[in-house]
Short mmCIF file of C-alpha atoms in Angstrom, two decimals:
data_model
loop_
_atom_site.label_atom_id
_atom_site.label_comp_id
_atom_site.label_asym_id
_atom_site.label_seq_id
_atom_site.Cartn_x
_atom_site.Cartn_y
_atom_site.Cartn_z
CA UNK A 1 -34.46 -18.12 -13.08
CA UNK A 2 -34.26 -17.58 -9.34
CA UNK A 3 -33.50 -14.06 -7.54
CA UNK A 4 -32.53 -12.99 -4.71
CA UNK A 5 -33.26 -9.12 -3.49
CA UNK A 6 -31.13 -7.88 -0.17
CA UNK A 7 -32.44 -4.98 1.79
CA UNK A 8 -31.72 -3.30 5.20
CA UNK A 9 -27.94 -2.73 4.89
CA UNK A 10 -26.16 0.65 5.55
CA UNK A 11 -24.59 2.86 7.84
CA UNK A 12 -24.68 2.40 12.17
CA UNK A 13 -22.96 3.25 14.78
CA UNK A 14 -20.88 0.75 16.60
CA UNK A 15 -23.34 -0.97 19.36
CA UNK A 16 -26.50 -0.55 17.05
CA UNK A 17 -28.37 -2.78 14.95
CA UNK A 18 -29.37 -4.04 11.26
CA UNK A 19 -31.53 -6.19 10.13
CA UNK A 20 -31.43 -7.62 6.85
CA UNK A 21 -33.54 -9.45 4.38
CA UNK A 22 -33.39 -11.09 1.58
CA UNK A 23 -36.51 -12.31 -0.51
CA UNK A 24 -35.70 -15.03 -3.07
CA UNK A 25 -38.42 -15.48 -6.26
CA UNK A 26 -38.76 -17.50 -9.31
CA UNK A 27 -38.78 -20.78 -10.21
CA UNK A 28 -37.58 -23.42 -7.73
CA UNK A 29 -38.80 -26.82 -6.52
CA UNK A 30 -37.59 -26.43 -3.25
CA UNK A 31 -35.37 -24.84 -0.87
CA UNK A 32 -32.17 -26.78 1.35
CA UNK A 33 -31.28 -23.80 3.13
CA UNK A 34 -30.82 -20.20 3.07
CA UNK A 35 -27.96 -18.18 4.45
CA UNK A 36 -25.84 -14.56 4.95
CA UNK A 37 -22.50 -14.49 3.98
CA UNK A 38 -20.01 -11.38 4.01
CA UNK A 39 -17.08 -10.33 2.51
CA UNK A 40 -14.44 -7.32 3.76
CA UNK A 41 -12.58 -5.20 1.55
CA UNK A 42 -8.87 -7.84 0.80
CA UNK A 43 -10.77 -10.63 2.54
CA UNK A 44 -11.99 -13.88 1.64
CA UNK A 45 -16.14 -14.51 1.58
CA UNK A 46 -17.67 -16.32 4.90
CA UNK A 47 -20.65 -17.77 6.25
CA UNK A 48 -21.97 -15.55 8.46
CA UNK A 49 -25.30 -17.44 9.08
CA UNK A 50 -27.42 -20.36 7.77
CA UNK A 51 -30.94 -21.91 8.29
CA UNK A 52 -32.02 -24.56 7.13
CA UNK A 53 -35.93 -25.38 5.72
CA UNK A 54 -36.75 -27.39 9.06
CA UNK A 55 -35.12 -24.36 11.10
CA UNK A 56 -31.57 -25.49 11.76
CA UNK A 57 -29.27 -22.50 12.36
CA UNK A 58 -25.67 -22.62 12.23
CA UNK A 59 -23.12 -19.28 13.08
CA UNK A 60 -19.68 -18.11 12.32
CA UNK A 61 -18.25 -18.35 15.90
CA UNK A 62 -17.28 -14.20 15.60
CA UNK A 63 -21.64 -13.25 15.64
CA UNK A 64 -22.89 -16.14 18.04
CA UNK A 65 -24.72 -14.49 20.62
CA UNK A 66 -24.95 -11.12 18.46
CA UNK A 67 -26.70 -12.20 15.40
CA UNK A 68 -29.81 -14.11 14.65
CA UNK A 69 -31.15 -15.60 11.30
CA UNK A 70 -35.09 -16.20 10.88
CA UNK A 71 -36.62 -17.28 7.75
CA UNK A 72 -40.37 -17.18 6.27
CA UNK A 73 -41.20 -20.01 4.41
CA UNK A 74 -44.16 -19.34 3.00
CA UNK A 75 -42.60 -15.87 1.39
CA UNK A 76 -39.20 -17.63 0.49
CA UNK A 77 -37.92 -14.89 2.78
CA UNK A 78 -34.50 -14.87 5.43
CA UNK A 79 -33.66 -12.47 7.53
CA UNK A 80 -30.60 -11.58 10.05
CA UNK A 81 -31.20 -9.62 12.57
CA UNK A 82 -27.77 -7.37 13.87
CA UNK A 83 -27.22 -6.65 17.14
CA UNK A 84 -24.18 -5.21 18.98
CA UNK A 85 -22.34 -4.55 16.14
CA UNK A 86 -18.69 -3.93 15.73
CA UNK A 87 -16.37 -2.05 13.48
CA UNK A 88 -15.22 -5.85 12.12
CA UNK A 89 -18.78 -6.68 11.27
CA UNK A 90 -18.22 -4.46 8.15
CA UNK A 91 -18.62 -5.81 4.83
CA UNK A 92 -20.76 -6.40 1.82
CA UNK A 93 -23.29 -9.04 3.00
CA UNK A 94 -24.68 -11.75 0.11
CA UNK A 95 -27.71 -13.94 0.54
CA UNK A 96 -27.03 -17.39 -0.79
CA UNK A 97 -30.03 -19.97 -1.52
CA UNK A 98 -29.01 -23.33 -2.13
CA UNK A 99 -32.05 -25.19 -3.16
CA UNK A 100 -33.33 -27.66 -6.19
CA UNK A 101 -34.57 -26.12 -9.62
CA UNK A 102 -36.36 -29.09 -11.53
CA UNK A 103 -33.64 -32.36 -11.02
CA UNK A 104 -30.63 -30.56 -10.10
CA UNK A 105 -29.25 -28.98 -6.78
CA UNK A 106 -28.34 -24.98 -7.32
CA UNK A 107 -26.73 -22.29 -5.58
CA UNK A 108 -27.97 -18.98 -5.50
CA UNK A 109 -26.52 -15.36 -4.71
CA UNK A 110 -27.76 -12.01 -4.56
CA UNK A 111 -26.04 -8.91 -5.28
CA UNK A 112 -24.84 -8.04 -2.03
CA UNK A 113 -25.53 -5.19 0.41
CA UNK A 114 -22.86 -3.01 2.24
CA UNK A 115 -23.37 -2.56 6.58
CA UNK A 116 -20.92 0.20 7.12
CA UNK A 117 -20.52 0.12 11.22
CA UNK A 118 -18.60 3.31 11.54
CA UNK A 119 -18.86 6.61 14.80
#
């Protein structure tokens, strides 16, 4: 089985920053991409951010320029770093793996972390 821990979430200031990461272990063949997604309270869940294995990023159009995803291979690791943030940016965020286990293609989630961005 494959796991995915969040860390880094919690309470700032509007303007301030969060980073978050999310470390992914078990057994998996290989990894497609790794990504942030969020979800406010009566709202439906988005992507946030995405990379991909060979480094390809892709952004909701409401962070660009605010938020940045890295990821460490070797440690099956992602990360999003916060900046600027805004009362909107508040929700619980999930870490999503989609990668292969053995023959077949699988989508992973973690358990979710709240950023409250709150004065």
């Amino acid at each position: 089985q494959v796991q995915l821990v969040e860390s880094g979430g919690g309470l700032v200031q509007p303007g301030g920053s969060l980073r978050l990461s999310c470390a992914a272990s078990g057994s998996i063949t290989s990894i497609n991409a790794m990504g942030w997604y969020r979800q406010a309270p009566g709202k439906q869940r988005e992507l946030v951010a995405a990379i991909t294995s060979a480094g390809r990023t892709n952004y909701a159009d409401s962070v660009k320029g605010r938020f940045t995803i890295s990821r460490e291979n070797a440690k099956n690791t992602v990360y999003l770093q916060m900046n600027s943030l805004k009362p909107e940016d508040t929700a619980v965020y999930y870490c999503n793996l989609d990668g292969v286990r053995g023959y077949y293609g699988m989508v992973y989630w973690g358990k979710g972390t709240l950023v409250t961005v709150s004065s």
